[in-house]
Short mmCIF file of C-alpha atoms in Angstrom, two decimals:
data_model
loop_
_atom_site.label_atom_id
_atom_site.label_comp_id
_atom_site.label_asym_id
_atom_site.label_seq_id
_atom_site.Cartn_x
_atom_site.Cartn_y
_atom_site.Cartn_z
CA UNK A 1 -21.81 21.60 -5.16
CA UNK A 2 -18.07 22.04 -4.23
CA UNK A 3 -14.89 23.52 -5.78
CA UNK A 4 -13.81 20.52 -5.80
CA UNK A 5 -16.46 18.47 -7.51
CA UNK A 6 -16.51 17.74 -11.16
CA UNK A 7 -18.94 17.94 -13.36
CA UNK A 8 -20.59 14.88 -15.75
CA UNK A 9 -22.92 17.00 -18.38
CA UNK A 10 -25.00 14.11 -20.41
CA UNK A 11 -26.82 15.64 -23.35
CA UNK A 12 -30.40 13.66 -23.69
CA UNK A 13 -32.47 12.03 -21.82
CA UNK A 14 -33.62 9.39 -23.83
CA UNK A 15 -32.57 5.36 -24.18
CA UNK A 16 -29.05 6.01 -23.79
CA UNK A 17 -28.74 8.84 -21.41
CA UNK A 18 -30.80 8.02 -18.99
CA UNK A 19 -29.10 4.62 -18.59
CA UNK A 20 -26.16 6.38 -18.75
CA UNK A 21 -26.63 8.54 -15.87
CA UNK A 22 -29.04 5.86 -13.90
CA UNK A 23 -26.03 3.83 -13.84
CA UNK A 24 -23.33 6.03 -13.24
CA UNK A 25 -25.40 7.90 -10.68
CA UNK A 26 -24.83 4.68 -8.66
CA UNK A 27 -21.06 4.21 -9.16
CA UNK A 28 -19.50 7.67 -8.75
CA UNK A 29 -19.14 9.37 -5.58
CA UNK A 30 -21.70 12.32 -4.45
CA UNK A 31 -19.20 14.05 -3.17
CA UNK A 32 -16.87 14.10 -6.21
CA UNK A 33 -19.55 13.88 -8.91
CA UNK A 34 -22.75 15.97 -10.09
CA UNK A 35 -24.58 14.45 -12.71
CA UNK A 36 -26.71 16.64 -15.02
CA UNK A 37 -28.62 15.19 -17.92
CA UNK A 38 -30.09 17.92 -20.58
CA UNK A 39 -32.89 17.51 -23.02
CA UNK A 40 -35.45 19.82 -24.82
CA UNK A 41 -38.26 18.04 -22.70
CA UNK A 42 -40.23 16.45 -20.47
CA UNK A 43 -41.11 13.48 -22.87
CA UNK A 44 -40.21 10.13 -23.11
CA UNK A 45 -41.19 7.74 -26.15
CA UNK A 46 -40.41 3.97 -26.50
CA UNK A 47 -39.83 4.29 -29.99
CA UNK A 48 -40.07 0.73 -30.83
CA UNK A 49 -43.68 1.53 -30.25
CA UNK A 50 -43.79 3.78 -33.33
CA UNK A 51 -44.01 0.38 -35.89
CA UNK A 52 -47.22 -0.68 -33.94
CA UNK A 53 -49.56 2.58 -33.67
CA UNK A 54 -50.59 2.56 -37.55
CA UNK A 55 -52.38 -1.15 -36.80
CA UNK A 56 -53.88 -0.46 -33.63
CA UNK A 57 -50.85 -3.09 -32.03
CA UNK A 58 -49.73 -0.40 -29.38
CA UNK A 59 -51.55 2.55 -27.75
CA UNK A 60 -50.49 6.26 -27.56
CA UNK A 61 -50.16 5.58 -23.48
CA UNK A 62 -48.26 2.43 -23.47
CA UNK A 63 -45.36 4.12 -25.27
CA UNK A 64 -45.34 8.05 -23.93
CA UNK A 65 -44.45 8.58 -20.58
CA UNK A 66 -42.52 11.07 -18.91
CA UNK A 67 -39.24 11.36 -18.38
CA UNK A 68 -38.23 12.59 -14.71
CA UNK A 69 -39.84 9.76 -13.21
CA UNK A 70 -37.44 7.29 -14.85
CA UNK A 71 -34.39 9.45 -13.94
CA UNK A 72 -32.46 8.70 -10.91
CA UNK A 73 -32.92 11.49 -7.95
CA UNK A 74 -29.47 12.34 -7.49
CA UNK A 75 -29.34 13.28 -10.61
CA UNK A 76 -30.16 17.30 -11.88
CA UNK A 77 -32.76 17.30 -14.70
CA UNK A 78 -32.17 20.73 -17.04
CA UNK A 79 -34.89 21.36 -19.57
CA UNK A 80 -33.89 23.32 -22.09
CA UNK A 81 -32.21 23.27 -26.09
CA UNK A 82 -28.58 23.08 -26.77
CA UNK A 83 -27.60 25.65 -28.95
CA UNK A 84 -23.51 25.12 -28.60
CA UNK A 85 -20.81 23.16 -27.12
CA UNK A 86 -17.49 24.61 -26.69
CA UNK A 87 -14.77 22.25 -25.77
CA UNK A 88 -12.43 24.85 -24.78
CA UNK A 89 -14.10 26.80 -22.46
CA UNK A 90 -15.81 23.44 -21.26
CA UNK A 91 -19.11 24.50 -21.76
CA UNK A 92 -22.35 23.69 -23.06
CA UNK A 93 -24.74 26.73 -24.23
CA UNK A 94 -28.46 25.84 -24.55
CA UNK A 95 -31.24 28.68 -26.12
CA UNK A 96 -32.10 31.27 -23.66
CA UNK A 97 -28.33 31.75 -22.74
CA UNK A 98 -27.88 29.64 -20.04
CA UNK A 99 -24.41 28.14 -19.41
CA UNK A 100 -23.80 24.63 -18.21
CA UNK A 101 -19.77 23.36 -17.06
CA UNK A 102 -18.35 19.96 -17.77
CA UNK A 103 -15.29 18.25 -16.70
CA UNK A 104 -16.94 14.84 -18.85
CA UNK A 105 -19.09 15.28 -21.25
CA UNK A 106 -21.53 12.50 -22.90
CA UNK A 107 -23.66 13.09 -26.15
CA UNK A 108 -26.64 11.14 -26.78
CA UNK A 109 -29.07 13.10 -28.26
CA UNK A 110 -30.01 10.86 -31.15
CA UNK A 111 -31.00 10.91 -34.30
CA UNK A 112 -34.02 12.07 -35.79
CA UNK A 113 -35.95 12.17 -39.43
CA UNK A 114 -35.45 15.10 -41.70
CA UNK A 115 -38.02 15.50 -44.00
CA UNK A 116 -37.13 18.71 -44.88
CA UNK A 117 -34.06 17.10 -46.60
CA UNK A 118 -35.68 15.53 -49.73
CA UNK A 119 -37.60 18.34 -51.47
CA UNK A 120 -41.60 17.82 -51.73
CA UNK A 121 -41.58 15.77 -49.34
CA UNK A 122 -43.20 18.74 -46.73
CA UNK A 123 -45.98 19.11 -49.17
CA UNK A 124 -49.96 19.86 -48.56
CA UNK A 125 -50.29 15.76 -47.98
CA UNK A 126 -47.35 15.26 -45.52
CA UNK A 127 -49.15 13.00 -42.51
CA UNK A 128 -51.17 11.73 -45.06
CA UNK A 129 -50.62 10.55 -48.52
CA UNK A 130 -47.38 10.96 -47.61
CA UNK A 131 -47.27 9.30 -44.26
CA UNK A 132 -44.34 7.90 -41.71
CA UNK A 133 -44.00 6.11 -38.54
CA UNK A 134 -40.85 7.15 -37.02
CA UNK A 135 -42.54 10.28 -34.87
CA UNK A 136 -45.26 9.76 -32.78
CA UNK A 137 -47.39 12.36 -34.42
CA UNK A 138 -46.53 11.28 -37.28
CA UNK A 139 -47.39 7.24 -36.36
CA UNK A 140 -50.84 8.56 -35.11
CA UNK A 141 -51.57 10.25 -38.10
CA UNK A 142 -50.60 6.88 -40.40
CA UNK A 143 -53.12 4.95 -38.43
CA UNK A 144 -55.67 7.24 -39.17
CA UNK A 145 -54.60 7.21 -42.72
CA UNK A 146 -54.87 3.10 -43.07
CA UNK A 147 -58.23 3.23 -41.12
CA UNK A 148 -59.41 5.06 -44.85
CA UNK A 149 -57.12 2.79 -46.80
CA UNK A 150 -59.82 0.56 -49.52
CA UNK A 151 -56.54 -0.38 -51.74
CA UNK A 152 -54.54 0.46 -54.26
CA UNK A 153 -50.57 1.01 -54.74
CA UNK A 154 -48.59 0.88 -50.46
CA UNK A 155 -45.31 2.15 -51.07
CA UNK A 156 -42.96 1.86 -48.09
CA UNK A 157 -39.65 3.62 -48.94
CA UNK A 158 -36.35 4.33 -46.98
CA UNK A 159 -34.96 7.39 -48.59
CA UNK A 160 -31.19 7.21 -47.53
CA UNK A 161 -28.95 5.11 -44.34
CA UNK A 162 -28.50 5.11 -41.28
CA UNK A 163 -31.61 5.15 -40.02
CA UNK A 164 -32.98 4.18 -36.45
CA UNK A 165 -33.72 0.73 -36.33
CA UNK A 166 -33.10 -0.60 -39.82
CA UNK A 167 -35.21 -3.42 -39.78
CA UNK A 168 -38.35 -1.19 -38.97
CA UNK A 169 -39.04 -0.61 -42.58
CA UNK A 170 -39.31 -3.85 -43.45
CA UNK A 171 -41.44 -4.88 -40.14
CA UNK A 172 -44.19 -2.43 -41.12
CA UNK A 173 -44.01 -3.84 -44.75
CA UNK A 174 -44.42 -7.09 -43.18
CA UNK A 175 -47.33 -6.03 -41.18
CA UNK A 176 -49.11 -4.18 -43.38
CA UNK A 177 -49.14 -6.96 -45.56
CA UNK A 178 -50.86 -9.18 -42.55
CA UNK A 179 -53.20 -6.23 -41.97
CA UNK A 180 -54.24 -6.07 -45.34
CA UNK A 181 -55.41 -9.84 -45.34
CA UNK A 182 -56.70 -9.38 -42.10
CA UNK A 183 -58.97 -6.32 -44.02
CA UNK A 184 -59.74 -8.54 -47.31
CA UNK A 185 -57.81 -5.92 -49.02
CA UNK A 186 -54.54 -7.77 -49.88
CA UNK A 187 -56.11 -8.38 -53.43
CA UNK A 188 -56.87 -5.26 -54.11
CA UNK A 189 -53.23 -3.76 -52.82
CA UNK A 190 -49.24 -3.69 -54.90
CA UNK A 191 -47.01 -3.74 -52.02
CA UNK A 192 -44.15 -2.21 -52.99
CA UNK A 193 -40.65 -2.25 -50.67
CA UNK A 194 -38.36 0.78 -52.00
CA UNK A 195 -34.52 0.89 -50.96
CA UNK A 196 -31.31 2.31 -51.71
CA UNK A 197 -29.61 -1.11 -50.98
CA UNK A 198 -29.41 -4.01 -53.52
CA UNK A 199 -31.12 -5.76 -51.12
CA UNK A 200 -33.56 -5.99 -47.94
CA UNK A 201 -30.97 -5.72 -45.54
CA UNK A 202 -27.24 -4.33 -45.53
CA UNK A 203 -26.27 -8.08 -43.66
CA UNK A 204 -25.88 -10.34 -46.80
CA UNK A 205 -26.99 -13.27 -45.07
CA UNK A 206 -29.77 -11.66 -43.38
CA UNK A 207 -30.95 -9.84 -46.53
CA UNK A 208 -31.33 -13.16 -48.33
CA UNK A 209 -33.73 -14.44 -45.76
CA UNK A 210 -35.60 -11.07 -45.57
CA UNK A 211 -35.74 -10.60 -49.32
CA UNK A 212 -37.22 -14.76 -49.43
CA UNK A 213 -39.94 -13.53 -47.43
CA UNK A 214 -40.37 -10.34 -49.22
CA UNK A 215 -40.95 -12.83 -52.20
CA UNK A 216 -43.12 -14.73 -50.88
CA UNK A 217 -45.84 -12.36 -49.40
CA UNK A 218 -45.97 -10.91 -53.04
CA UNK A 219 -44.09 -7.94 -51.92
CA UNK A 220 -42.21 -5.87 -55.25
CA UNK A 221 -38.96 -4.93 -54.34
CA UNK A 222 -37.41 -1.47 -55.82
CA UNK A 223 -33.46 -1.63 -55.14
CA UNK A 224 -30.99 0.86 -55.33
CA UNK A 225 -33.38 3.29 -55.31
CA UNK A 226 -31.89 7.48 -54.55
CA UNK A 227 -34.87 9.34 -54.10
CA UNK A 228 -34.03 12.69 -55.34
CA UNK A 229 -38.14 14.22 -54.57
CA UNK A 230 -41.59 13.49 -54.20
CA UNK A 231 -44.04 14.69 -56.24
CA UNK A 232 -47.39 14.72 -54.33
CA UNK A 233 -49.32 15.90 -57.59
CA UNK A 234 -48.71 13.52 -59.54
CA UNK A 235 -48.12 11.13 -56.58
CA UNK A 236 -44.74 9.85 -57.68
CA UNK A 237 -41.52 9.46 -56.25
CA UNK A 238 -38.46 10.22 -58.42
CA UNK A 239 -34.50 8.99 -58.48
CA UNK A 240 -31.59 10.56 -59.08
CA UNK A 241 -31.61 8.75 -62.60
CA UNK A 242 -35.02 10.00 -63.01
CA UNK A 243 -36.73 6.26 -62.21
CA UNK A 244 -40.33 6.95 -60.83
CA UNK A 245 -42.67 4.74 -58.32
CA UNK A 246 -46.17 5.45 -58.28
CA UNK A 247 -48.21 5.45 -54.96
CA UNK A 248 -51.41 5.94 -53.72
CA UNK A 249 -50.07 6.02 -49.94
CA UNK A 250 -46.46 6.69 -49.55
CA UNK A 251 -45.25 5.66 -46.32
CA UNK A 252 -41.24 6.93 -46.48
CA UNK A 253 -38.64 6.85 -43.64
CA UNK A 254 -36.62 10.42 -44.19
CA UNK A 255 -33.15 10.79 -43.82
CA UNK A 256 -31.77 10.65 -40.29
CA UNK A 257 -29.73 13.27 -38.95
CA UNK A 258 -27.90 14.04 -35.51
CA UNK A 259 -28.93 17.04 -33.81
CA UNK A 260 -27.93 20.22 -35.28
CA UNK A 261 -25.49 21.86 -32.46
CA UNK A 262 -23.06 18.75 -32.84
CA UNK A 263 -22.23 19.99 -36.41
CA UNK A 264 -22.19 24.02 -35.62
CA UNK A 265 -20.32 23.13 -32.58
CA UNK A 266 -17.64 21.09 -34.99
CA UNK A 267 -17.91 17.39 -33.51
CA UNK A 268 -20.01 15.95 -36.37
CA UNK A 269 -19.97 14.64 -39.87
CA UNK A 270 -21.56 15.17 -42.86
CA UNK A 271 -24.72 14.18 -40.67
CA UNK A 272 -24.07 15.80 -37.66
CA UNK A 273 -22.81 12.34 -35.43
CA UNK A 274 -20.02 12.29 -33.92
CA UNK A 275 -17.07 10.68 -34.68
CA UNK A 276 -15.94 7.92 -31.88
CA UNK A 277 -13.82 5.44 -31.10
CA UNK A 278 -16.20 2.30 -32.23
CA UNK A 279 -14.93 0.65 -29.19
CA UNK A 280 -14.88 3.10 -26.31
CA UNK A 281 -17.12 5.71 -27.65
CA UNK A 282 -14.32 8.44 -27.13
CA UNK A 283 -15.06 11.17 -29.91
CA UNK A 284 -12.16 11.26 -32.00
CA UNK A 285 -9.68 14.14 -30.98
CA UNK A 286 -10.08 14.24 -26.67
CA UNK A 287 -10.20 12.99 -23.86
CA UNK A 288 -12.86 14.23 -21.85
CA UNK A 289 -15.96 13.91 -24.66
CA UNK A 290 -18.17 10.79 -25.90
CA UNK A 291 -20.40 10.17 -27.56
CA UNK A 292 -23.37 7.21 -27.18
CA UNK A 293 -26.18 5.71 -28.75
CA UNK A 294 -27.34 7.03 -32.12
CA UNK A 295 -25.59 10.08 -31.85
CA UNK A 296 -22.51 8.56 -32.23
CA UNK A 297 -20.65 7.54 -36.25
CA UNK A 298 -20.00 3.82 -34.80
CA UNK A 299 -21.12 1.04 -38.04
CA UNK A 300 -23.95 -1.32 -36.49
CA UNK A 301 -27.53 -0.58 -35.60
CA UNK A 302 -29.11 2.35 -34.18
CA UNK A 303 -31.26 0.63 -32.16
CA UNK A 304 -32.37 0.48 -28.53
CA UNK A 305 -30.46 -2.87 -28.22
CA UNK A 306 -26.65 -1.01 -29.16
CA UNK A 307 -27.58 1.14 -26.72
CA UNK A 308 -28.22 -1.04 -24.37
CA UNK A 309 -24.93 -3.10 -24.45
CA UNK A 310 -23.12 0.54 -25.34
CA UNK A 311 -23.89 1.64 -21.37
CA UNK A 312 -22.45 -1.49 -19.86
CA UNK A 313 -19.16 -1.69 -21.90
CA UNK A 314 -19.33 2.46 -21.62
CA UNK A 315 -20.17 2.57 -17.73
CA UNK A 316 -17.02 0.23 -16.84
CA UNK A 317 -14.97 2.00 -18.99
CA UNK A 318 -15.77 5.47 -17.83
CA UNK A 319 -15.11 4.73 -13.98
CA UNK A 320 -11.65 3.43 -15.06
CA UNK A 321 -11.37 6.44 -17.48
CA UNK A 322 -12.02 9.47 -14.43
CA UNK A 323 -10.16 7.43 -12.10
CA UNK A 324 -6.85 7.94 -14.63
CA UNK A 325 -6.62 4.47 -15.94
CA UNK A 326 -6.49 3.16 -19.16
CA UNK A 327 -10.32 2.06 -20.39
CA UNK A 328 -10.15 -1.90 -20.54
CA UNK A 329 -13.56 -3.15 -21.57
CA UNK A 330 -14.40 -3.25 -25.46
CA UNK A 331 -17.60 -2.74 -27.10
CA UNK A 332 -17.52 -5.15 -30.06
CA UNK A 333 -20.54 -3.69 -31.52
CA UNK A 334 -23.54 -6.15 -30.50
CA UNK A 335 -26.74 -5.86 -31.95
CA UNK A 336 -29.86 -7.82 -31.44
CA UNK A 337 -32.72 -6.84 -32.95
CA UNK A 338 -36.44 -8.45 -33.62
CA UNK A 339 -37.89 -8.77 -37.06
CA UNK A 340 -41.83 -8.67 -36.83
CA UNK A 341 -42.67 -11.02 -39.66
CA UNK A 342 -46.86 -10.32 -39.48
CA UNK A 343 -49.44 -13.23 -38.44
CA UNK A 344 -47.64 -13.07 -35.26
CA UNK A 345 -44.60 -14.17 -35.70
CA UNK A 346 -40.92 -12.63 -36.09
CA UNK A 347 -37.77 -13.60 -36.54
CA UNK A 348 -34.70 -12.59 -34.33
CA UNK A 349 -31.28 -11.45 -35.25
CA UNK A 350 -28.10 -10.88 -33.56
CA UNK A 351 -24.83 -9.76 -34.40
CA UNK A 352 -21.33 -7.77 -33.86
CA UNK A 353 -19.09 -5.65 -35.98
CA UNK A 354 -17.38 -8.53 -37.46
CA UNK A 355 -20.12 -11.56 -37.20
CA UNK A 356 -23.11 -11.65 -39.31
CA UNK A 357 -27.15 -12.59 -38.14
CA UNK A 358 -26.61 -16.78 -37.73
CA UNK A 359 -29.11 -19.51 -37.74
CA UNK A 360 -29.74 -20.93 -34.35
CA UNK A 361 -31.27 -20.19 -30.77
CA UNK A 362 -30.85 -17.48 -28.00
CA UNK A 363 -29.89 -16.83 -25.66
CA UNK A 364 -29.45 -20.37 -24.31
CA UNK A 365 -28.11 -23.08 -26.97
CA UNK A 366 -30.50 -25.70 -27.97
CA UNK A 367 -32.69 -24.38 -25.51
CA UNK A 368 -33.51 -20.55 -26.20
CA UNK A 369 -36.26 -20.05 -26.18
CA UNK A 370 -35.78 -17.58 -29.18
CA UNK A 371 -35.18 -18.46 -32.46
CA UNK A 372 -32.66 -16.74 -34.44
CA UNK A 373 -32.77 -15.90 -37.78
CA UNK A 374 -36.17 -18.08 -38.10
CA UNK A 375 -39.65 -17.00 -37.73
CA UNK A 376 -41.57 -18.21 -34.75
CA UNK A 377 -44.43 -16.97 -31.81
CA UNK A 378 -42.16 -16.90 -29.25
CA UNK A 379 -39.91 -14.03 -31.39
CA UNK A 380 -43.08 -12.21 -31.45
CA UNK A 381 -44.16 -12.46 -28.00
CA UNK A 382 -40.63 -11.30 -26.52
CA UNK A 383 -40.60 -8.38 -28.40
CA UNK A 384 -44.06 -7.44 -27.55
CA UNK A 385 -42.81 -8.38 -23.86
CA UNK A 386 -39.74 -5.61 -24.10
CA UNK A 387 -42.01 -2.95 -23.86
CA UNK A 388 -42.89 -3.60 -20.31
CA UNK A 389 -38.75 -4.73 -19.49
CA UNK A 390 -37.76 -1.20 -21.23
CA UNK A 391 -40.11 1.19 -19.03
CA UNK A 392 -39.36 -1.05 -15.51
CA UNK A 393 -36.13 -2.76 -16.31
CA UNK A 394 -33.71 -1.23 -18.76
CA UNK A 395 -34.12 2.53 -18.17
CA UNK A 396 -33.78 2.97 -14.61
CA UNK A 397 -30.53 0.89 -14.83
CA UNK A 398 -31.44 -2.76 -13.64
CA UNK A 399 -28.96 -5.77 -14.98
CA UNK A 400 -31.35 -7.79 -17.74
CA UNK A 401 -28.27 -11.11 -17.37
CA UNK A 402 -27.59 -10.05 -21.23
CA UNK A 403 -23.82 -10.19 -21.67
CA UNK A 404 -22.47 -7.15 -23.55
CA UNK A 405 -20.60 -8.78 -25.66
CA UNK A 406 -22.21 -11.23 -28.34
CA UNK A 407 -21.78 -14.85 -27.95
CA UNK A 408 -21.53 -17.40 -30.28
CA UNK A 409 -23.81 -19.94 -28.03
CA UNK A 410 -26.26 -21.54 -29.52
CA UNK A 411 -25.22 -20.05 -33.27
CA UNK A 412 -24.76 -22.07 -36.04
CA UNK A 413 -21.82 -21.66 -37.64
CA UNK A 414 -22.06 -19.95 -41.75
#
């Protein structure tokens, strides 16, 4: 390291930041650029993974690995947990008191489930009566749950958006309800789908589809549901205006939250992400800090797909950015996202900021092979298939011939 080096501090290591710095690693010079990527561990999970541990789909090893392996060698690997940033000084403080320098700095530390957030829900039967899926331990301990499951009342509930993939609710509703006939138990089981929306999904069109085939698997929908607690005794959760669902196993997504030192260091909202420019990722207020993947305020998914696209538009626009001209690419907000539908099928959706999920076939027109918006094997199959492009493909930084930007090829118009 030189004087006159600068410094690109990326905070996580996870779907984001390590493309970020894989990528970037490979366009900025070694002699004017150290990369540093910080996170609290040695860990990596393909979180997509989580929806498929409680049915036996996916392994514990096919979606932990660790990280360094998938990081890029000229780039310096800090363990450790942020405690501060300070834009001032231009300097990030983790636990312990170590003190890291920036010139650019990148958050993508994520966003993660806060059960301690919606009183009772940390009771004596959290990880079990009161089970989730969006933490590993917490995905193990569900399948061990349904392994006892003989019947009764399967609540899934989301307690409050965003959350991390927002169509992972409603996949493991779909699948349990294929696992259940699978078990002979589907007879014996209410399957009830609790929301805050007025719908399945927050895409009208998409929600009508998803809520048809809500209806037809027998599934009870409970809209505009605001959990306000849980009462494991009586096994009961409770609204704001004091509605109540019953449940013999709760299965709830928490409320997601950005990591804690983005709101005592002041670059977070109510919810600790940080405010951006939706199409550059520039936190609102400098020059010199973004903010990617789910740790960031922008309106679409969080899900591994934004992500994805995020790095390309962000990668371009970053070279131009430390080179002193103006950022010209423009992340329009593309999402694409699979919808396991159970019996092995799913549908596929894909959209933007200002386009809603279509009908019709992707990536190629008339040919796909995917389906969108439409239920089929193949949906299924590629999904399951991403698993093996995320650990080889997408994280070390390899072109997948996606575009970044959503196209309309192959759509059908509304």
């Amino acid at each position: 390291m030189t004087g006159t080096q600068k410094h690109l501090l990326v905070l996580g290591a996870g779907t984001a930041g390590t493309m970020i710095v894989n990528k970037l690693r490979k366009r900025l010079s070694r002699e004017a650029w150290t990369i540093t990527v910080v996170d609290r561990d040695d860990v990596h999970d393909y979180q997509p993974g989580y929806l498929f541990i409680p049915f036996g789909i996916n392994t514990p090893e096919q979606v932990r690995k660790t990280k360094r392996p998938f990081i890029h060698d000229g780039v310096d690997v800090v363990m450790g947990v942020v405690e501060r940033v300070d834009t001032e000084a231009h300097e990030v403080r983790l636990e312990g008191g170590r003190v890291l320098p920036w010139d650019q700095l990148v958050i993508a530390t994520g966003t993660s489930p806060r059960p301690d957030q919606t009183e009772g829900t940390l009771g004596p039967q959290w990880h079990q009566e009161v089970g989730e899926f969006y933490t590993y331990e917490g995905a193990l301990a569900l399948h061990e749950q349904l392994d006892t499951f003989t019947g009764g009342r399967l609540v899934v509930h989301i307690t409050e958006l965003p959350i991390k993939c927002p169509v992972a609710p409603l996949e493991f509703t779909f699948l349990a309800d294929d696992w259940l006939r699978q078990r002979g138990l589907r007879e014996r089981t209410e399957l009830v789908f609790v929301t805050p929306l007025d719908g399945a999904f927050t895409k009208p069109v998409a929600s009508r589809t998803l809520g048809s085939l809500l209806e037809e698997k027998g599934i009870t929908v409970e809209p505009d549901f605001m959990i306000e607690r849980i009462d494991q005794e009586r096994k009961v959760i409770v609204s704001f205006d004091e509605r109540e669902v019953a449940y013999d196993q709760l299965v709830t997504v928490p409320l997601n939250m950005g990591a804690d030192f983005v709101g005592t260091s002041g670059l977070g909202d109510e919810l600790n992400y940080v405010p951006v420019d939706k199409h550059t990722f520039l936190a609102h207020g400098y020059d010199d800090v973004f903010a990617l993947g789910d740790a960031s305020n922008i309106p679409t998914s969080k899900a591994g797909s934004v992500a994805h696209f995020s790095v390309d538009v962000f990668v371009e626009n970053f070279v131009e950015h430390v080179a002193g001209r103006p950022m010209t690419h423009s992340f329009d907000g593309h999402a694409n996202c699979f919808v396991e539908s159970g019996h092995g099928k799913a549908l596929l959706l894909d959209f933007n900021y200002d386009t809603e999920p279509l009908t019709g076939t992707f990536p190629l027109p008339k040919v796909g092979p995917m389906r969108l918006l439409g239920e089929s094997r193949t949906n299924h199959l590629g999904k399951l298939a991403f698993r093996h492009v995320y650990w080889n493909a997408l994280l070390p930084g390899h072109p997948l011939g996606l575009p970044a930007e959503m196209s309309m090829a192959g759509k059908n118009p509304a």
